[in-house]
Each structure stands twice: as C-alpha cells, then as structure tokens.
C-alpha positions as YAML, in Angstrom:
chain: A
units: angstrom
residues:
- id: 1
  name: UNK
  ca: [0.05, 0.00, 0.05]
- id: 2
  name: UNK
  ca: [1.43, 3.41, -0.95]
- id: 3
  name: UNK
  ca: [0.07, 6.85, -0.24]
- id: 4
  name: UNK
  ca: [0.94, 9.79, -2.53]
- id: 5
  name: UNK
  ca: [0.81, 7.19, -5.25]
- id: 6
  name: UNK
  ca: [-0.51, 9.27, -8.14]
- id: 7
  name: UNK
  ca: [2.77, 10.99, -9.36]
- id: 8
  name: UNK
  ca: [6.35, 11.57, -8.52]
- id: 9
  name: UNK
  ca: [8.13, 9.24, -6.13]
- id: 10
  name: UNK
  ca: [4.95, 7.53, -5.10]
- id: 11
  name: UNK
  ca: [3.89, 6.64, -8.65]
- id: 12
  name: UNK
  ca: [7.38, 5.46, -9.58]
- id: 13
  name: UNK
  ca: [7.36, 3.23, -6.50]
- id: 14
  name: UNK
  ca: [3.85, 1.90, -7.54]
- id: 15
  name: UNK
  ca: [5.30, 1.16, -10.95]
- id: 16
  name: UNK
  ca: [8.60, -0.43, -9.66]
- id: 17
  name: UNK
  ca: [6.90, -2.68, -7.21]
- id: 18
  name: UNK
  ca: [4.35, -3.80, -9.83]
- id: 19
  name: UNK
  ca: [6.88, -4.69, -12.32]
- id: 20
  name: UNK
  ca: [8.55, -6.61, -9.45]
- id: 21
  name: UNK
  ca: [5.45, -8.66, -8.91]
- id: 22
  name: UNK
  ca: [3.82, -6.91, -6.08]
- id: 23
  name: UNK
  ca: [0.15, -6.36, -5.84]
- id: 24
  name: UNK
  ca: [-0.35, -2.72, -4.80]
- id: 25
  name: UNK
  ca: [-3.14, -0.50, -3.26]
- id: 26
  name: UNK
  ca: [-2.34, 2.91, -4.60]
- id: 27
  name: UNK
  ca: [-3.68, 5.69, -2.47]
- id: 28
  name: UNK
  ca: [-3.88, 9.36, -3.34]
- id: 29
  name: UNK
  ca: [-6.10, 12.40, -2.55]
- id: 30
  name: UNK
  ca: [-6.42, 13.10, -6.21]
- id: 31
  name: UNK
  ca: [-7.45, 16.76, -5.66]
- id: 32
  name: UNK
  ca: [-5.95, 20.16, -5.15]
- id: 33
  name: UNK
  ca: [-5.81, 21.69, -1.67]
- id: 34
  name: UNK
  ca: [-6.78, 25.33, -1.08]
- id: 35
  name: UNK
  ca: [-3.91, 25.60, 1.41]
- id: 36
  name: UNK
  ca: [-1.22, 24.23, -1.02]
- id: 37
  name: UNK
  ca: [-0.26, 26.96, -3.64]
- id: 38
  name: UNK
  ca: [0.69, 24.50, -6.37]
- id: 39
  name: UNK
  ca: [-1.45, 21.87, -8.30]
- id: 40
  name: UNK
  ca: [-1.66, 18.41, -6.74]
- id: 41
  name: UNK
  ca: [-2.06, 15.07, -8.58]
- id: 42
  name: UNK
  ca: [-5.36, 14.34, -10.29]
- id: 43
  name: UNK
  ca: [-7.53, 11.28, -10.69]
- id: 44
  name: UNK
  ca: [-6.31, 10.62, -14.23]
- id: 45
  name: UNK
  ca: [-2.80, 10.17, -12.99]
- id: 46
  name: UNK
  ca: [-3.93, 7.55, -10.45]
- id: 47
  name: UNK
  ca: [-6.19, 5.68, -12.80]
- id: 48
  name: UNK
  ca: [-3.39, 5.46, -15.36]
- id: 49
  name: UNK
  ca: [-1.52, 3.23, -12.90]
- id: 50
  name: UNK
  ca: [-4.40, 0.90, -12.64]
- id: 51
  name: UNK
  ca: [-4.73, 0.64, -16.30]
- id: 52
  name: UNK
  ca: [-1.07, -0.05, -16.83]
- id: 53
  name: UNK
  ca: [-0.61, -2.73, -14.04]
- id: 54
  name: UNK
  ca: [-3.30, -5.35, -13.56]
- id: 55
  name: UNK
  ca: [-2.58, -5.86, -9.80]
- id: 56
  name: UNK
  ca: [-2.77, -2.16, -8.88]
- id: 57
  name: UNK
  ca: [-6.03, -1.14, -7.11]
- id: 58
  name: UNK
  ca: [-6.58, 2.56, -6.58]
- id: 59
  name: UNK
  ca: [-8.22, 4.36, -3.55]
- id: 60
  name: UNK
  ca: [-8.84, 8.11, -3.50]
- id: 61
  name: UNK
  ca: [-8.21, 9.03, 0.10]
- id: 62
  name: UNK
  ca: [-6.58, 11.93, 1.90]
- id: 63
  name: UNK
  ca: [-3.92, 10.75, 4.40]
- id: 64
  name: UNK
  ca: [-5.52, 13.11, 6.97]
- id: 65
  name: UNK
  ca: [-8.52, 10.81, 6.99]
- id: 66
  name: UNK
  ca: [-7.54, 7.87, 9.14]
- id: 67
  name: UNK
  ca: [-10.77, 6.11, 8.48]
- id: 68
  name: UNK
  ca: [-10.11, 6.23, 4.77]
- id: 69
  name: UNK
  ca: [-6.75, 4.67, 5.28]
- id: 70
  name: UNK
  ca: [-8.22, 1.88, 7.31]
- id: 71
  name: UNK
  ca: [-10.65, 1.29, 4.42]
- id: 72
  name: UNK
  ca: [-7.61, 1.17, 1.99]
- id: 73
  name: UNK
  ca: [-5.95, -1.42, 4.22]
- id: 74
  name: UNK
  ca: [-9.12, -3.47, 4.22]
- id: 75
  name: UNK
  ca: [-9.11, -3.32, 0.37]
- id: 76
  name: UNK
  ca: [-5.56, -4.82, 0.44]
- id: 77
  name: UNK
  ca: [-6.54, -7.61, 2.78]
- id: 78
  name: UNK
  ca: [-9.74, -8.42, 0.92]
- id: 79
  name: UNK
  ca: [-8.20, -8.14, -2.64]
- id: 80
  name: UNK
  ca: [-4.82, -9.68, -2.03]
- id: 81
  name: UNK
  ca: [-4.96, -11.62, 1.26]
- id: 82
  name: UNK
  ca: [-3.01, -9.38, 3.51]
- id: 83
  name: UNK
  ca: [-0.64, -6.48, 3.78]
- id: 84
  name: UNK
  ca: [3.16, -6.88, 3.56]
- id: 85
  name: UNK
  ca: [4.50, -3.33, 3.13]
- id: 86
  name: UNK
  ca: [3.09, 0.23, 3.61]
- id: 87
  name: UNK
  ca: [4.90, 3.20, 2.12]
- id: 88
  name: UNK
  ca: [4.09, 6.73, 3.18]
- id: 89
  name: UNK
  ca: [4.91, 9.00, 0.29]
- id: 90
  name: UNK
  ca: [2.16, 11.61, 0.62]
- id: 91
  name: UNK
  ca: [3.59, 15.00, 1.33]
- id: 92
  name: UNK
  ca: [3.24, 18.72, 0.63]
- id: 93
  name: UNK
  ca: [5.92, 21.44, 0.68]
- id: 94
  name: UNK
  ca: [5.15, 24.95, 2.01]
- id: 95
  name: UNK
  ca: [7.41, 27.83, 2.94]
- id: 96
  name: UNK
  ca: [8.91, 30.90, 1.36]
- id: 97
  name: UNK
  ca: [9.96, 32.88, 4.37]
- id: 98
  name: UNK
  ca: [11.74, 32.71, 7.80]
- id: 99
  name: UNK
  ca: [10.23, 30.42, 10.48]
- id: 100
  name: UNK
  ca: [8.77, 33.53, 12.30]
- id: 101
  name: UNK
  ca: [6.76, 34.47, 9.25]
- id: 102
  name: UNK
  ca: [5.38, 31.15, 8.28]
- id: 103
  name: UNK
  ca: [1.71, 31.01, 9.01]
- id: 104
  name: UNK
  ca: [-0.43, 29.01, 11.31]
- id: 105
  name: UNK
  ca: [-2.08, 27.42, 8.18]
- id: 106
  name: UNK
  ca: [1.31, 26.47, 6.65]
- id: 107
  name: UNK
  ca: [2.33, 24.82, 9.99]
- id: 108
  name: UNK
  ca: [-0.97, 23.00, 10.36]
- id: 109
  name: UNK
  ca: [-1.03, 21.73, 6.78]
- id: 110
  name: UNK
  ca: [2.62, 20.60, 6.88]
- id: 111
  name: UNK
  ca: [2.18, 18.79, 10.37]
- id: 112
  name: UNK
  ca: [-1.26, 17.28, 9.39]
- id: 113
  name: UNK
  ca: [-0.19, 16.03, 5.99]
- id: 114
  name: UNK
  ca: [3.61, 15.34, 6.31]
- id: 115
  name: UNK
  ca: [3.59, 14.04, 9.86]
- id: 116
  name: UNK
  ca: [0.11, 12.94, 10.96]
- id: 117
  name: UNK
  ca: [-0.40, 11.46, 7.38]
- id: 118
  name: UNK
  ca: [2.47, 9.17, 8.28]
- id: 119
  name: UNK
  ca: [1.13, 8.33, 11.75]
- id: 120
  name: UNK
  ca: [-2.39, 7.63, 10.32]
- id: 121
  name: UNK
  ca: [-0.92, 5.25, 7.85]
- id: 122
  name: UNK
  ca: [1.02, 3.57, 10.69]
- id: 123
  name: UNK
  ca: [-2.20, 3.38, 12.70]
- id: 124
  name: UNK
  ca: [-4.09, 1.64, 9.81]
- id: 125
  name: UNK
  ca: [-1.20, -0.36, 8.31]
- id: 126
  name: UNK
  ca: [0.83, -1.72, 11.22]
- id: 127
  name: UNK
  ca: [-1.87, -3.84, 12.81]
- id: 128
  name: UNK
  ca: [-2.43, -5.33, 9.32]
- id: 129
  name: UNK
  ca: [1.34, -6.03, 8.94]
- id: 130
  name: UNK
  ca: [1.34, -7.81, 12.25]
- id: 131
  name: UNK
  ca: [-1.79, -9.99, 11.21]
- id: 132
  name: UNK
  ca: [0.49, -11.68, 8.74]
- id: 133
  name: UNK
  ca: [1.79, -15.10, 10.00]
- id: 134
  name: UNK
  ca: [5.27, -15.65, 11.34]
- id: 135
  name: UNK
  ca: [7.81, -15.51, 10.07]
- id: 136
  name: UNK
  ca: [7.01, -12.02, 8.89]
- id: 137
  name: UNK
  ca: [8.97, -9.74, 6.69]
- id: 138
  name: UNK
  ca: [6.49, -6.76, 7.01]
- id: 139
  name: UNK
  ca: [7.81, -3.25, 6.13]
- id: 140
  name: UNK
  ca: [6.74, 0.23, 6.88]
- id: 141
  name: UNK
  ca: [8.66, 2.96, 4.77]
- id: 142
  name: UNK
  ca: [8.30, 6.48, 5.20]
- id: 143
  name: UNK
  ca: [9.57, 9.17, 2.77]
- id: 144
  name: UNK
  ca: [11.48, 11.86, 4.70]
- id: 145
  name: UNK
  ca: [13.88, 14.26, 2.89]
- id: 146
  name: UNK
  ca: [17.24, 15.75, 2.81]
- id: 147
  name: UNK
  ca: [15.51, 18.54, 4.76]
- id: 148
  name: UNK
  ca: [14.98, 16.06, 7.68]
- id: 149
  name: UNK
  ca: [18.85, 16.31, 8.24]
- id: 150
  name: UNK
  ca: [19.73, 19.91, 7.17]
- id: 151
  name: UNK
  ca: [18.20, 23.33, 7.60]
- id: 152
  name: UNK
  ca: [16.94, 25.00, 4.45]
- id: 153
  name: UNK
  ca: [16.30, 28.65, 4.03]
- id: 154
  name: UNK
  ca: [12.65, 29.50, 3.75]
- id: 155
  name: UNK
  ca: [11.58, 25.87, 4.55]
- id: 156
  name: UNK
  ca: [11.88, 25.80, 8.42]
- id: 157
  name: UNK
  ca: [8.52, 24.38, 9.10]
- id: 158
  name: UNK
  ca: [8.91, 21.86, 6.28]
- id: 159
  name: UNK
  ca: [12.33, 20.83, 7.72]
- id: 160
  name: UNK
  ca: [10.64, 20.47, 11.23]
- id: 161
  name: UNK
  ca: [7.97, 18.31, 9.77]
- id: 162
  name: UNK
  ca: [10.37, 16.00, 7.96]
- id: 163
  name: UNK
  ca: [12.68, 15.83, 11.04]
- id: 164
  name: UNK
  ca: [9.53, 14.55, 12.90]
- id: 165
  name: UNK
  ca: [8.95, 11.81, 10.18]
- id: 166
  name: UNK
  ca: [12.49, 10.52, 11.10]
- id: 167
  name: UNK
  ca: [11.74, 10.58, 14.75]
- id: 168
  name: UNK
  ca: [8.47, 8.73, 14.15]
- id: 169
  name: UNK
  ca: [10.06, 6.01, 12.20]
- id: 170
  name: UNK
  ca: [12.79, 5.40, 14.72]
- id: 171
  name: UNK
  ca: [10.18, 5.27, 17.58]
- id: 172
  name: UNK
  ca: [8.00, 2.93, 15.44]
- id: 173
  name: UNK
  ca: [11.03, 0.69, 14.80]
- id: 174
  name: UNK
  ca: [11.50, 0.25, 18.55]
- id: 175
  name: UNK
  ca: [7.75, -0.44, 19.08]
- id: 176
  name: UNK
  ca: [8.09, -3.20, 16.31]
- id: 177
  name: UNK
  ca: [10.96, -4.88, 18.12]
- id: 178
  name: UNK
  ca: [11.06, -8.73, 17.61]
- id: 179
  name: UNK
  ca: [7.95, -8.67, 15.48]
- id: 180
  name: UNK
  ca: [9.42, -9.36, 12.05]
- id: 181
  name: UNK
  ca: [8.09, -6.00, 10.84]
- id: 182
  name: UNK
  ca: [10.57, -3.19, 10.26]
- id: 183
  name: UNK
  ca: [10.29, 0.53, 10.01]
- id: 184
  name: UNK
  ca: [12.72, 2.70, 7.92]
- id: 185
  name: UNK
  ca: [12.77, 6.19, 6.47]
- id: 186
  name: UNK
  ca: [14.09, 6.99, 2.98]
- id: 187
  name: UNK
  ca: [15.44, 10.59, 2.51]
- id: 188
  name: UNK
  ca: [15.51, 11.71, -1.02]
- id: 189
  name: UNK
  ca: [17.50, 14.77, -2.34]
- id: 190
  name: UNK
  ca: [16.46, 17.07, -5.08]
- id: 191
  name: UNK
  ca: [14.23, 14.72, -7.20]
- id: 192
  name: UNK
  ca: [12.64, 15.80, -10.54]
- id: 193
  name: UNK
  ca: [9.05, 15.97, -9.33]
- id: 194
  name: UNK
  ca: [6.28, 18.51, -9.31]
- id: 195
  name: UNK
  ca: [7.17, 19.32, -5.65]
- id: 196
  name: UNK
  ca: [10.76, 20.19, -6.90]
- id: 197
  name: UNK
  ca: [9.38, 22.54, -9.45]
- id: 198
  name: UNK
  ca: [7.22, 24.21, -6.75]
- id: 199
  name: UNK
  ca: [10.35, 24.50, -4.69]
- id: 200
  name: UNK
  ca: [12.19, 26.17, -7.55]
- id: 201
  name: UNK
  ca: [9.32, 28.54, -8.01]
- id: 202
  name: UNK
  ca: [9.47, 29.33, -4.24]
- id: 203
  name: UNK
  ca: [13.16, 30.32, -4.67]
- id: 204
  name: UNK
  ca: [12.32, 32.13, -7.90]
- id: 205
  name: UNK
  ca: [14.73, 29.78, -9.79]
- id: 206
  name: UNK
  ca: [13.98, 29.14, -13.65]
- id: 207
  name: UNK
  ca: [15.58, 25.71, -13.54]
- id: 208
  name: UNK
  ca: [15.07, 22.90, -11.05]
- id: 209
  name: UNK
  ca: [18.68, 21.79, -11.76]
- id: 210
  name: UNK
  ca: [19.87, 24.67, -9.60]
- id: 211
  name: UNK
  ca: [18.41, 22.92, -6.52]
- id: 212
  name: UNK
  ca: [20.74, 19.94, -7.10]
- id: 213
  name: UNK
  ca: [23.95, 21.86, -7.19]
- id: 214
  name: UNK
  ca: [24.90, 20.67, -3.68]
- id: 215
  name: UNK
  ca: [24.40, 16.92, -4.71]
- id: 216
  name: UNK
  ca: [27.31, 14.95, -5.62]
- id: 217
  name: UNK
  ca: [25.32, 13.66, -8.60]
- id: 218
  name: UNK
  ca: [25.54, 16.88, -10.26]
- id: 219
  name: UNK
  ca: [21.78, 16.70, -11.30]
- id: 220
  name: UNK
  ca: [18.44, 16.16, -9.69]
- id: 221
  name: UNK
  ca: [17.68, 12.46, -9.17]
- id: 222
  name: UNK
  ca: [14.78, 10.84, -11.22]
- id: 223
  name: UNK
  ca: [11.87, 9.51, -9.26]
- id: 224
  name: UNK
  ca: [12.66, 5.90, -10.47]
- id: 225
  name: UNK
  ca: [16.04, 6.32, -8.86]
- id: 226
  name: UNK
  ca: [14.52, 6.99, -5.45]
- id: 227
  name: UNK
  ca: [11.83, 4.40, -5.94]
- id: 228
  name: UNK
  ca: [14.32, 1.76, -6.36]
- id: 229
  name: UNK
  ca: [15.62, 2.37, -2.91]
- id: 230
  name: UNK
  ca: [12.12, 2.44, -1.56]
- id: 231
  name: UNK
  ca: [11.33, -0.88, -3.26]
- id: 232
  name: UNK
  ca: [14.38, -2.42, -1.68]
- id: 233
  name: UNK
  ca: [13.34, -1.15, 1.72]
- id: 234
  name: UNK
  ca: [10.03, -3.10, 1.15]
- id: 235
  name: UNK
  ca: [11.71, -6.29, 0.55]
- id: 236
  name: UNK
  ca: [12.86, -9.01, 2.85]
- id: 237
  name: UNK
  ca: [16.49, -8.04, 1.99]
- id: 238
  name: UNK
  ca: [16.23, -4.85, 4.19]
- id: 239
  name: UNK
  ca: [15.96, -6.72, 7.52]
- id: 240
  name: UNK
  ca: [19.07, -5.06, 8.89]
- id: 241
  name: UNK
  ca: [18.02, -1.44, 8.49]
- id: 242
  name: UNK
  ca: [15.08, -1.09, 10.81]
- id: 243
  name: UNK
  ca: [15.00, 2.21, 12.68]
- id: 244
  name: UNK
  ca: [17.46, 3.48, 10.06]
- id: 245
  name: UNK
  ca: [17.55, 6.28, 7.38]
- id: 246
  name: UNK
  ca: [18.41, 5.35, 3.79]
- id: 247
  name: UNK
  ca: [19.79, 8.65, 2.34]
- id: 248
  name: UNK
  ca: [18.77, 8.49, -1.38]
- id: 249
  name: UNK
  ca: [19.93, 12.17, -1.71]
- id: 250
  name: UNK
  ca: [22.53, 12.00, -4.42]
- id: 251
  name: UNK
  ca: [25.22, 12.67, -1.78]
- id: 252
  name: UNK
  ca: [23.60, 15.99, -0.44]
- id: 253
  name: UNK
  ca: [24.40, 15.02, 3.13]
- id: 254
  name: UNK
  ca: [27.93, 13.38, 2.38]
...
C-alpha cells in the first residue's frame, strides 16, 4: 500500500513494485488543496497506474482521514489476502520565508499531511502487517527528505515536519522490536518531481537543476532512482536497516 501514489516518487514506487510482482493498493487524494499553492495530482494520474498494471487497485483518500486509510488497508486484505508493506509517500511542501513568518495554516498543513499522514498510515497499516503469520517480513517505509537532516532557507516548517518523520520512524521501529516488521525512512534529495518544481518557484529559480548543485550527482535524481531504494526497503532483504534512514539524496548529506 502506497500513499501519495498518483505522481512523483509515489507513482514511480507503485510502478517499480508492480513490475517486480507486487500487488499494490495505490492511494492518493487526487484533488488540489486550497492551502497548497501548487497543483496536486489528479484522478487521471492515479487511474493510469491501474490501467497499466493489472495488480494495482486505486483508492482516493486523503492521508489526514484515518478512517479512509483503514478502508484502504481493508481493500488490500480483501483483494490480496494481506498487507506486507506500507509506504508513506504523501507530502506537501510549503514555505517561502523565515520561520517566524510562516503562518499557522502552513504549519498546520505541513504537520497534518507530512507528519500525521505518516502516523495515520501507521495506525491503519501496522496492525495489518502484524496480522501476517510468522515468520513475517513486513515493512513500513516513510519518505522523509534531505530536509530532515539539514536546515533549508525559507523551509523551516517543512524541515521540522520531515525531522519529525524520522523521529516517528525510529520510535515505530522500537515499538516493532522482535515482530518481524521493520520501519525505515528514505530521505530523497532534489528529485525531478512537481514538488521540486514548486520549490524552484518558491526560490524564484527558472531551472530545477539549480536545486541539485549541492548533490554529488550533479543533477536532480529521477523519481525511479529513489523508488528503487524504496522498493528495496520493502523487500525481505532490508531486515538489517530497521530504525534507520536510507539517504537516497545523491550525496547531498555526504
């Protein structure tokens, strides 16, 4: 099950896992938000994944709606017999000024979507992961950000939200001790997505490549390159990294 699945890293993760033989419940709000100043994914983008991959089921739900996420988990269990991995990829980016000028609405939206959206997925998905029989290889993966490890001008509230995601994952991993279910964060760097375009607009940059100048890759990452790390984190091979952060940031934090 993947939230934020209609575009960007979420959509690339759906595609990568589906090509690898996974059945996927793809979840996305599929509507703009009046408190987010750039367009969000639409229904056609989510529907395209279902048309392309026969084992993808789509659910239109906002991660702030815990009941809707529980219903999506029920879809996974009903359609596919259980849940083996949950990926929290839904997020928004807001900012544009110093921390003391960021509004209550910006703070509330960032914390509700980027942090509570992850917590709501954990509330819905972790019990289902634990319902799988032993030996389990369940995985909970949350998309954090390079902003979870560095301060960024004009994005203080976003940085705080992403730092909270890392803390949430580390605490969750401790709660999951000895269950066979792991929790890990993946922190992307500048990745060629609509959110990166929105970030470039916030900084009044004509090209998104300028945002990747501090990455050792010398260019923005492609969503598929980050999705490959997420897909590995969903696999049984990732047993050793529970409570860890996978820095898929092109060397930004090197």
